[in-house]
Amino acid sequence: MLPAITADKLTKRFGDFTAVNQITFEVKKGEIFGFLGANGAGKTTAIRMLNGLSRPTAGKAQVAGFDVYRQTEKIKRRIGYMSQKFSLYEDLTVRENIQFYGGIYGLPLAEIRRQMKQLVAGLGMEPYARNLVKSLPLGWRQKLAFSISIMHNPEIVFLDEPTGGVDPITRRQFWEMIYKAANEGMTVFVTTHYMDEAEYCNRVSIMADGRIAALDTPHALKEQFHATSMNDVFLNLTRPGRQAS
Amino acid sequence: MSNQFAIDIQGVSKRYGKDVQALDEVSLQVRPGELFGLIGPDGAGKTTLIRILATLLLADEGQATVDGWDVRKDYKQIRRNVGYMPGRFSLYQDLSVEENLTFFATIFGTTIRENYDLIRDIYGQLEPFRTRKAGKLSGGMKQKLALSCALIHKPSVLFLDEPTTGVDAVSRHEFWEMLQRLRQKGITILVSTPYMDEASLCERVALIQKGRILSIDTPANIVGSFDKPLLAIRTDDMYRLINDLRQFESTHSAYPFGDYVHLALDGPIWAEAVHAYLVGKEHTGIEIKPAEVTIEDSFMELMSKE
């Protein structure tokens, strides 16, 4: 089976500054892949290249089987994207957001109607379907945003800090939605700098200074660094003045 | 005005419009010199409470004092004596690091030199960049500058509203180390955070959700009050595991916790019984061990009881 993402010495330079320095990795189909790193480590730049939004300086990468230099439009059709900061239009209702994104993704009207029912029912949001998104509690908004980001059934969904500030029960409901999507074969690429979320991933990569400093299952990383939590692994790898063992 | 507490909140309520009850009869006391955490998700009421204490917002009902001063009558004294670091970065982006700090020192009638000792630790790391505009700093450095500015007049009480939100794990760690050192200088600190793992770094915490306090205690006591047997379980198929565990007859709750599921049980059930159940459900790679209760386990249990 073809990997969902392959990156081979993928590099991005801005003038003298190398933001992403020859990163090489693979993400398997149906995998929940955590993409971690300190602020400024190069995560955002790497993701923008994988999403077809930023042209790499050097190296190779394929996303959903398409080339990040030449086939960016094909990539954009096969991925979903959700960020904590902006995903839904707050001044539109739940239904209007679903309609709007369905249209953007080019789904047929019948399919949008079907999704509308299924998605709203799945979230238990029937009584609020005609309410403005801004009137919903944050946790619901985030769950709705995730459902909408995968309504066109993308091969890969990119989640940029999806659960910041959400209460612990809703946060778990959110992760169960992620598990469900992955279980059905979707590849999930998550960035977060909150380490408790890292432990939900099948595998985790940690970037430091533009490079991938470690990549493995959370379990194996904890063993490798003799750490009890991913937080300790992360500090070990990225704190100035400390050397990785 | 005499009061043994650095912060004393009695039955404070606040409503926005008709529908939003931001705070619902909140009472809590913080002792002088305490590092006290206000732990809860977005929308719990943390910012509203801190803004009432910082005299930026009036409560609808209830009383509160800070350092013995009443938040309504004595707001001028409070403003002179407390430090406040809002959740959103609120320094002057177009002023340099040093200009921002000088500005705040001057407003409070002091100088950087006079209270340098208090901020040496924190500001010292910024000095190489003191001519850089605040807007050009990294997230971690902005946070250090904001803290320096909140401290420069040597406040007796410090309010920190979600200082670590959106900050990476390294800066978060450093920030908490700074707070531990400030505490040793006798400053009372009230810090809010949505991240449950930070609770263990406080002396006492209030867990807050939808404007109501769920519990106030030391982190150890909150964790200790979890009264159900708790197991940590993993198998090769996590998604199916969660769903299967929810069907198990003795399950009280089953929530994913990192690469394990935490299973709270309604009675003293042998791990072997759970194991046999999972084998019956054709799970492979089964691992079952006693779980260490975390603040999040307690928070979720208290939330579901509400």
Coordinates of C-alpha atoms in Angstrom, one line a residue:
Chain A
M1 CA 0.0 0.0 0.0
L2 CA 1.3 3.4 -1.0
P3 CA 2.1 5.7 2.0
A4 CA -0.2 8.7 2.5
I5 CA 2.7 11.1 2.7
T6 CA 6.4 10.7 1.8
A7 CA 8.9 13.4 2.3
D8 CA 12.5 12.9 1.1
K9 CA 15.0 15.5 2.2
L10 CA 12.3 18.2 2.0
T11 CA 13.8 21.6 2.5
K12 CA 12.7 25.2 2.6
R13 CA 15.0 28.2 2.8
F14 CA 14.0 31.8 3.3
G15 CA 17.1 33.7 2.2
D16 CA 19.9 32.6 4.6
F17 CA 17.5 30.9 7.0
T18 CA 16.7 27.2 6.6
A19 CA 13.3 26.8 8.1
V20 CA 13.0 23.1 7.2
N21 CA 16.2 21.2 6.8
Q22 CA 16.1 18.0 4.8
I23 CA 13.3 16.2 6.6
T24 CA 12.6 12.6 5.6
F25 CA 9.6 10.6 6.8
E26 CA 6.6 8.6 5.7
V27 CA 3.1 8.6 7.0
K28 CA 1.2 5.3 6.5
K29 CA -2.4 5.2 5.3
G30 CA -4.8 5.3 8.2
E31 CA -2.2 6.4 10.6
I32 CA -2.6 9.1 13.3
F33 CA 0.6 11.0 12.9
G34 CA 1.7 13.6 15.5
F35 CA 3.8 16.4 14.2
L36 CA 5.4 18.2 17.2
G37 CA 8.0 20.8 17.7
A38 CA 8.7 24.0 19.7
N39 CA 7.5 27.4 18.4
G40 CA 9.7 28.3 15.4
A41 CA 10.9 24.7 14.8
G42 CA 9.6 24.7 11.3
K43 CA 6.3 22.8 11.7
T44 CA 4.1 25.4 9.9
T45 CA 6.5 25.7 7.0
A46 CA 6.6 21.9 6.6
I47 CA 2.8 21.7 6.6
R48 CA 2.4 24.5 4.1
M49 CA 4.7 22.6 1.7
L50 CA 2.7 19.4 2.2
N51 CA -0.6 21.2 1.6
G52 CA 0.7 22.6 -1.7
L53 CA 0.7 26.2 -0.4
S54 CA 4.5 26.7 -0.3
R55 CA 7.0 25.5 -2.9
P56 CA 9.9 23.6 -1.4
T57 CA 13.4 24.8 -2.0
A58 CA 14.8 21.3 -2.4
G59 CA 13.9 17.7 -1.8
K60 CA 10.9 15.6 -2.7
A61 CA 7.5 14.9 -1.3
Q62 CA 4.3 13.2 -2.3
V63 CA 0.9 13.7 -0.6
A64 CA -1.9 11.2 -1.5
G65 CA 0.3 10.1 -4.3
F66 CA 0.8 13.6 -5.8
D67 CA 3.8 15.7 -6.2
V68 CA 4.1 18.8 -4.1
Y69 CA 5.8 20.8 -6.8
R70 CA 3.6 20.0 -9.8
Q71 CA 0.3 18.6 -8.6
T72 CA -0.7 21.0 -5.8
E73 CA -4.3 21.4 -7.0
K74 CA -4.8 17.6 -7.0
I75 CA -3.4 17.5 -3.4
K76 CA -5.8 20.3 -2.2
R77 CA -8.7 18.2 -3.4
R78 CA -7.7 15.2 -1.4
I79 CA -6.9 16.7 1.9
G80 CA -8.9 18.3 4.7
Y81 CA -7.7 21.0 7.0
M82 CA -8.8 22.3 10.3
S83 CA -7.1 24.8 12.5
Q84 CA -7.9 26.0 16.0
K85 CA -8.0 29.6 14.9
F86 CA -10.2 29.6 11.9
S87 CA -12.3 26.9 10.5
L88 CA -16.0 28.0 10.5
Y89 CA -17.9 31.1 9.7
E90 CA -19.2 32.3 13.0
D91 CA -21.9 34.5 11.5
L92 CA -23.4 31.6 9.5
T93 CA -25.5 28.9 11.1
V94 CA -24.4 25.3 11.5
R95 CA -26.4 24.3 8.3
E96 CA -25.1 27.3 6.3
N97 CA -21.5 26.3 7.2
I98 CA -22.1 22.7 6.0
Q99 CA -23.7 24.0 2.8
F100 CA -20.9 26.5 2.2
Y101 CA -18.1 24.0 2.7
G102 CA -20.0 21.3 0.7
G103 CA -20.1 23.8 -2.1
I104 CA -16.4 24.7 -1.8
Y105 CA -15.5 21.0 -1.9
G106 CA -17.7 20.6 -5.0
L107 CA -20.0 18.0 -3.6
P108 CA -23.3 17.4 -5.4
L109 CA -26.4 19.0 -3.8
A110 CA -27.9 15.6 -2.9
E111 CA -24.7 14.6 -1.2
I112 CA -24.6 17.9 0.8
R113 CA -28.2 17.2 1.9
R114 CA -27.3 13.7 2.9
Q115 CA -24.2 14.9 4.8
M116 CA -26.2 17.7 6.4
K117 CA -28.6 15.2 8.1
Q118 CA -25.9 12.6 8.9
L119 CA -23.4 15.1 10.3
V120 CA -25.8 17.0 12.4
A121 CA -27.4 13.9 13.8
G122 CA -24.0 12.3 14.4
L123 CA -23.0 15.2 16.6
G124 CA -26.4 15.3 18.3
M125 CA -26.8 18.9 17.2
E126 CA -30.3 18.8 15.6
P127 CA -31.8 21.4 18.0
Y128 CA -29.0 23.8 17.1
A129 CA -28.7 23.3 13.4
R130 CA -30.2 26.7 12.7
N131 CA -28.2 28.5 15.3
L132 CA -25.2 30.7 14.5
V133 CA -21.9 29.0 15.0
K134 CA -20.7 31.8 17.4
S135 CA -23.5 30.9 19.8
L136 CA -22.2 27.3 20.2
P137 CA -19.8 26.3 23.0
L138 CA -16.2 26.0 21.9
G139 CA -16.1 22.2 22.2
W140 CA -19.1 21.8 19.8
R141 CA -17.6 24.2 17.4
Q142 CA -14.4 22.2 17.3
K143 CA -16.3 18.9 16.7
L144 CA -18.4 20.5 14.0
A145 CA -15.3 22.0 12.4
F146 CA -13.6 18.5 12.3
S147 CA -16.7 16.9 10.8
I148 CA -16.9 19.5 8.1
S149 CA -13.2 19.3 7.4
I150 CA -13.7 15.6 6.4
M151 CA -17.1 15.8 4.8
H152 CA -15.6 15.5 1.3
N153 CA -14.0 12.2 2.5
P154 CA -10.3 13.3 2.0
E155 CA -7.5 10.8 2.1
I156 CA -5.6 12.9 4.7
V157 CA -6.8 15.4 7.2
F158 CA -4.4 18.0 8.7
L159 CA -5.4 19.2 12.2
D160 CA -3.6 22.2 13.6
E161 CA -3.9 22.2 17.4
P162 CA -7.5 21.1 17.2
T163 CA -8.4 20.9 20.9
G164 CA -6.7 23.8 22.7
G165 CA -8.8 25.0 25.6
V166 CA -11.5 22.4 25.2
D167 CA -12.9 20.7 28.4
P168 CA -11.5 17.2 29.0
I169 CA -14.6 15.2 28.2
T170 CA -15.2 17.0 24.9
R171 CA -11.5 16.7 24.1
R172 CA -11.9 12.9 24.4
Q173 CA -15.0 12.9 22.3
F174 CA -13.0 14.8 19.8
W175 CA -10.2 12.2 19.8
E176 CA -12.7 9.4 19.5
M177 CA -13.9 11.1 16.3
I178 CA -10.3 11.1 15.1
Y179 CA -9.9 7.4 16.0
K180 CA -13.1 6.6 14.1
A181 CA -11.9 8.5 11.0
A182 CA -8.5 6.7 11.2
N183 CA -10.3 3.4 11.7
E184 CA -12.2 4.0 8.5
G185 CA -8.9 4.5 6.6
M186 CA -8.4 8.2 6.8
T187 CA -4.9 9.4 7.5
V188 CA -4.7 12.0 10.3
F189 CA -1.8 14.5 10.6
V190 CA -1.9 16.4 13.8
T191 CA 0.2 19.3 15.1
T192 CA 0.1 20.2 18.7
H193 CA 2.5 21.4 21.3
Y194 CA 0.5 19.9 24.0
M195 CA 2.1 16.6 24.9
D196 CA -0.9 14.8 26.3
E197 CA -2.3 14.9 22.7
A198 CA 0.9 13.4 21.4
E199 CA 0.2 10.2 23.3
Y200 CA -3.0 9.6 21.3
C201 CA -1.0 9.3 18.1
N202 CA 0.2 6.1 16.5
R203 CA 3.6 7.7 15.8
V204 CA 5.1 11.0 16.6
S205 CA 7.8 13.1 15.0
I206 CA 9.5 15.9 16.9
M207 CA 11.1 18.8 15.0
A208 CA 13.9 20.9 16.4
D209 CA 15.6 23.6 14.5
G210 CA 14.2 22.6 11.1
R211 CA 15.1 18.9 11.5
I212 CA 13.2 15.9 12.6
A213 CA 15.0 15.0 15.9
A214 CA 13.0 11.9 16.7
L215 CA 10.3 9.8 15.1
D216 CA 8.6 6.7 16.6
T217 CA 5.6 5.5 18.6
P218 CA 5.0 7.4 21.8
H219 CA 5.7 4.2 23.7
A220 CA 9.1 3.6 22.0
L221 CA 10.1 7.3 22.4
K222 CA 9.4 7.1 26.1
E223 CA 11.6 4.0 26.4
Q224 CA 14.4 5.5 24.2
F225 CA 14.6 8.6 26.4
H226 CA 13.9 6.9 29.7
A227 CA 11.0 9.2 30.2
T228 CA 7.6 8.7 31.8
S229 CA 5.7 11.1 29.5
M230 CA 6.0 12.6 26.1
N231 CA 6.5 15.9 27.8
D232 CA 9.8 14.7 29.2
V233 CA 10.8 13.3 25.8
F234 CA 10.0 16.7 24.3
L235 CA 12.0 18.7 26.9
N236 CA 14.9 16.3 26.5
L237 CA 15.0 16.8 22.8
T238 CA 14.3 20.5 22.5
R239 CA 15.6 22.3 25.6
P240 CA 18.7 24.4 24.9
G241 CA 21.8 23.0 26.5
R242 CA 20.5 19.5 26.7
Q243 CA 21.7 16.7 24.5
A244 CA 19.4 13.9 23.4
S245 CA 20.7 10.6 24.7
Chain B
M1 CA -10.1 45.8 55.9
S2 CA -8.3 43.2 57.9
N3 CA -8.5 39.9 56.3
Q4 CA -6.3 36.8 56.7
F5 CA -6.6 36.0 53.0
A6 CA -4.8 37.6 50.2
I7 CA -7.8 37.0 48.0
D8 CA -11.3 36.4 49.5
I9 CA -14.2 35.8 47.1
Q10 CA -17.7 35.3 48.6
G11 CA -20.6 34.3 46.4
V12 CA -19.6 36.2 43.3
S13 CA -21.9 35.9 40.3
K14 CA -21.7 37.5 36.9
R15 CA -24.1 37.3 34.0
Y16 CA -23.6 38.5 30.4
G17 CA -26.9 39.3 28.7
K18 CA -29.8 37.0 29.4
D19 CA -28.3 33.7 28.6
V20 CA -24.7 33.5 29.7
Q21 CA -24.1 32.9 33.4
A22 CA -20.4 33.4 33.5
L23 CA -20.0 32.9 37.2
D24 CA -22.5 31.3 39.5
E25 CA -21.9 32.0 43.2
V26 CA -18.2 31.4 43.3
S27 CA -16.5 31.5 46.6
L28 CA -12.8 30.8 47.2
Q29 CA -10.0 32.0 49.4
V30 CA -6.3 32.3 48.6
R31 CA -3.8 32.5 51.4
P32 CA -0.9 35.1 51.4
G33 CA 2.1 33.7 49.4
E34 CA 0.1 30.9 47.9
L35 CA 0.5 29.7 44.3
F36 CA -3.1 29.0 43.4
G37 CA -4.4 27.6 40.2
L38 CA -7.7 28.2 38.5
I39 CA -8.1 25.2 36.3
G40 CA -10.9 24.9 33.7
P41 CA -11.6 24.9 30.0
D42 CA -12.5 27.9 27.8
G43 CA -15.8 29.4 28.8
A44 CA -15.5 28.2 32.5
G45 CA -15.4 31.8 33.8
K46 CA -11.7 32.0 34.6
T47 CA -11.1 35.3 32.8
T48 CA -14.3 36.9 34.2
L49 CA -13.2 36.0 37.8
I50 CA -9.7 37.4 37.3
R51 CA -11.1 40.6 35.7
I52 CA -13.4 41.1 38.7
L53 CA -10.5 40.7 41.1
A54 CA -8.3 43.1 39.0
T55 CA -11.2 45.6 39.2
L56 CA -11.8 45.7 35.5
L57 CA -15.3 44.3 35.7
L58 CA -18.0 44.5 38.4
A59 CA -19.7 41.5 39.8
D60 CA -23.5 41.3 39.7
E61 CA -23.6 39.8 43.2
G62 CA -21.2 38.8 46.0
Q63 CA -18.1 40.4 47.5
A64 CA -14.4 40.1 46.9
T65 CA -11.3 41.5 48.5
V66 CA -7.7 41.5 47.3
D67 CA -5.1 42.1 50.0
G68 CA -8.0 43.1 52.2
W69 CA -9.2 45.8 49.8
D70 CA -12.8 45.7 48.5
V71 CA -12.9 45.3 44.7
R72 CA -15.7 47.8 44.4
K73 CA -14.8 50.5 46.9
D74 CA -11.1 50.3 47.1
Y75 CA -10.3 49.7 43.4
K76 CA -7.6 52.4 43.4
Q77 CA -5.6 50.7 46.1
I78 CA -6.0 47.3 44.4
R79 CA -4.8 48.7 41.1
R80 CA -1.7 50.1 42.8
N81 CA -0.9 46.8 44.5
V82 CA -1.6 44.0 42.1
G83 CA 0.1 42.8 38.9
Y84 CA -2.1 41.6 36.1
M85 CA -1.1 39.7 33.0
P86 CA -4.0 39.4 30.6
G87 CA -4.5 36.4 28.4
R88 CA -4.0 38.4 25.2
F89 CA -0.6 39.9 24.7
S90 CA -1.3 43.6 25.6
L91 CA 2.1 45.4 25.6
Y92 CA 3.0 48.0 23.1
Q93 CA 4.1 46.2 20.0
D94 CA 5.8 49.2 18.5
L95 CA 7.8 50.0 21.7
S96 CA 11.0 48.1 22.4
V97 CA 11.4 45.6 25.2
E98 CA 13.1 48.2 27.4
E99 CA 10.6 51.0 26.5
N100 CA 7.7 48.8 27.5
L101 CA 9.2 48.0 30.8
T102 CA 10.2 51.6 31.5
F103 CA 6.7 52.7 30.6
F104 CA 5.1 50.3 33.2
A105 CA 7.6 51.2 35.8
T106 CA 7.0 55.0 35.3
I107 CA 3.2 54.5 35.5
F108 CA 3.6 53.0 38.9
G109 CA 6.1 55.6 40.0
T110 CA 9.1 53.4 40.2
T111 CA 12.1 52.5 38.0
I112 CA 13.5 49.4 36.5
R113 CA 16.5 49.7 38.8
E114 CA 14.5 49.9 42.0
N115 CA 12.8 46.6 41.6
Y116 CA 15.3 44.9 39.3
D117 CA 16.0 42.2 41.8
L118 CA 12.5 40.8 41.5
I119 CA 12.7 40.5 37.7
R120 CA 16.4 39.7 37.3
D121 CA 15.7 36.1 36.6
I122 CA 13.1 36.7 33.9
Y123 CA 14.1 40.0 32.4
G124 CA 17.8 39.0 32.4
Q125 CA 17.0 36.5 29.6
L126 CA 15.5 39.4 27.5
E127 CA 18.3 41.9 28.0
P128 CA 20.2 40.9 24.9
F129 CA 17.1 41.9 22.9
R130 CA 16.2 45.0 24.8
T131 CA 16.1 47.3 21.8
R132 CA 13.9 44.9 19.8
K133 CA 10.3 45.9 19.3
A134 CA 7.9 43.9 21.4
G135 CA 5.9 42.9 18.4
K136 CA 9.0 41.1 16.9
L137 CA 9.6 38.8 19.9
S138 CA 8.9 35.1 19.9
G139 CA 5.9 33.7 21.9
G140 CA 8.1 32.7 24.8
M141 CA 9.9 36.0 25.0
K142 CA 6.7 38.0 24.8
Q143 CA 5.4 36.1 27.7
K144 CA 8.6 36.9 29.7
L145 CA 8.3 40.5 28.9
A146 CA 4.6 40.6 29.9
L147 CA 5.5 39.0 33.2
S148 CA 8.3 41.5 33.8
C149 CA 5.9 44.4 33.2
A150 CA 3.3 42.9 35.5
L151 CA 6.0 42.6 38.3
I152 CA 8.0 45.8 37.9
H153 CA 6.0 47.7 40.6
K154 CA 6.6 44.8 43.1
P155 CA 2.9 43.8 43.5
S156 CA 1.7 41.8 46.5
V157 CA -0.7 39.8 44.4
L158 CA -0.2 38.7 40.8
F159 CA -3.0 37.6 38.5
L160 CA -2.0 35.6 35.5
D161 CA -4.7 34.8 33.0
E162 CA -3.7 31.8 30.9
P163 CA -0.1 32.7 30.6
T164 CA 0.8 29.4 29.0
T165 CA -1.9 29.1 26.4
G166 CA -0.4 28.7 22.9
V167 CA 3.1 28.4 24.2
D168 CA 5.3 25.4 23.5
A169 CA 6.2 22.9 26.1
V170 CA 9.7 24.2 26.6
S171 CA 8.6 27.8 27.3
R172 CA 5.7 26.5 29.4
H173 CA 8.2 24.5 31.6
E174 CA 10.4 27.6 32.0
F175 CA 7.4 29.7 32.9
W176 CA 6.4 27.5 35.7
E177 CA 9.9 27.4 37.0
M178 CA 9.8 31.2 37.1
L179 CA 6.5 31.1 39.0
Q180 CA 8.0 28.7 41.6
R181 CA 10.8 31.2 42.2
L182 CA 8.4 34.2 42.5
R183 CA 6.5 32.3 45.1
Q184 CA 9.6 32.0 47.2
K185 CA 9.7 35.8 47.2
G186 CA 6.3 35.9 49.0
I187 CA 4.1 37.1 46.1
T188 CA 0.6 35.6 46.1
I189 CA -0.1 34.2 42.6
L190 CA -3.5 33.4 41.1
V191 CA -2.9 31.7 37.7
S192 CA -5.5 30.3 35.4
T193 CA -5.0 27.6 32.8
P194 CA -7.0 25.2 30.6
Y195 CA -4.3 22.6 30.9
M196 CA -5.0 20.1 33.6
D197 CA -1.4 18.9 33.8
E198 CA -0.4 22.3 35.2
A199 CA -2.5 21.8 38.3
S200 CA 0.1 19.6 39.9
L201 CA 2.5 22.6 39.9
C202 CA 0.2 24.7 42.2
E203 CA -0.2 24.5 45.9
R204 CA -3.9 24.5 45.7
V205 CA -6.3 24.6 42.8
A206 CA -10.0 25.4 42.1
L207 CA -11.4 23.2 39.3
I208 CA -14.0 25.4 37.5
Q209 CA -16.5 24.6 34.8
K210 CA -19.5 26.6 33.4
G211 CA -19.1 29.3 36.1
R212 CA -19.2 26.9 39.0
I213 CA -16.4 25.6 41.2
L214 CA -16.2 21.8 41.1
S215 CA -13.6 21.4 43.8
I216 CA -11.0 23.4 45.8
D217 CA -8.1 21.5 47.3
T218 CA -4.5 20.5 46.9
P219 CA -3.8 18.6 43.7
A220 CA -2.9 15.5 45.8
N221 CA -6.2 15.6 47.7
I222 CA -8.3 16.1 44.5
V223 CA -6.6 13.1 42.9
G224 CA -7.0 11.2 46.2
S225 CA -10.7 11.8 46.3
F226 CA -11.3 9.8 43.1
D227 CA -13.2 6.9 44.7
K228 CA -13.4 4.3 41.9
P229 CA -11.0 1.5 41.0
L230 CA -9.1 2.8 37.9
L231 CA -7.4 0.6 35.3
A232 CA -5.2 1.6 32.4
I233 CA -5.8 -0.7 29.4
R234 CA -4.4 -0.9 25.9
T235 CA -4.9 -3.3 23.0
D236 CA -3.9 -3.3 19.4
D237 CA -7.2 -1.6 18.4
M238 CA -7.8 1.4 20.5
Y239 CA -11.0 2.6 18.8
R240 CA -12.7 -0.8 19.2
L241 CA -11.3 -1.0 22.8
I242 CA -13.1 2.1 23.9
N243 CA -16.4 1.0 22.4
D244 CA -16.1 -2.5 23.9
L245 CA -15.2 -1.2 27.3
R246 CA -18.3 1.0 27.3
Q247 CA -20.4 -2.1 26.9
F248 CA -18.7 -3.9 29.8
E249 CA -21.2 -4.4 32.6
S250 CA -19.1 -3.0 35.5
T251 CA -17.9 0.1 33.6
H252 CA -18.5 3.4 35.2
S253 CA -16.6 5.4 32.5
A254 CA -14.0 4.7 29.8
Y255 CA -11.9 7.5 28.3
P256 CA -8.9 7.5 26.1
F257 CA -5.8 8.7 28.0
G258 CA -2.8 8.9 25.8
D259 CA -1.9 5.4 24.5
Y260 CA -4.1 3.8 27.2
V261 CA -7.8 3.9 28.0
H262 CA -8.7 4.7 31.6
L263 CA -11.4 2.4 32.8
A264 CA -13.2 3.4 36.0
L265 CA -15.2 0.6 37.5
D266 CA -18.4 0.6 39.6
G267 CA -17.1 -2.1 42.0
P268 CA -14.0 -4.0 42.9
I269 CA -13.6 -6.0 39.7
W270 CA -10.5 -8.2 39.1
A271 CA -8.3 -7.1 36.2
E272 CA -8.6 -10.8 35.2
A273 CA -12.3 -10.3 34.6
V274 CA -11.7 -7.4 32.3
H275 CA -9.0 -9.4 30.5
A276 CA -11.3 -12.3 30.0
Y277 CA -14.0 -10.0 28.6
L278 CA -11.5 -8.4 26.1
V279 CA -10.2 -11.8 25.0
G280 CA -13.9 -12.8 24.4
K281 CA -14.1 -9.7 22.2
E282 CA -11.1 -10.9 20.3
H283 CA -8.7 -8.2 21.3
T284 CA -5.0 -8.8 20.9
G285 CA -2.0 -7.3 22.6
I286 CA -4.0 -6.7 25.8
E287 CA -2.2 -4.9 28.6
I288 CA -4.0 -4.1 31.8
K289 CA -2.5 -2.3 34.8
P290 CA -3.6 -0.1 37.7
A291 CA -3.9 3.5 36.5
E292 CA -2.5 6.5 38.3
V293 CA -5.3 8.9 38.8
T294 CA -4.7 12.3 37.3
I295 CA -6.4 15.7 37.7
E296 CA -8.2 15.1 34.4
D297 CA -9.8 11.8 35.7
S298 CA -11.0 13.8 38.7
F299 CA -12.2 16.7 36.6
M300 CA -14.2 14.5 34.3
E301 CA -15.7 12.6 37.2
L302 CA -16.7 15.9 38.9
M303 CA -18.0 17.2 35.6
S304 CA -20.3 14.2 35.0
K305 CA -21.6 14.5 38.5
E306 CA -22.8 18.1 38.0

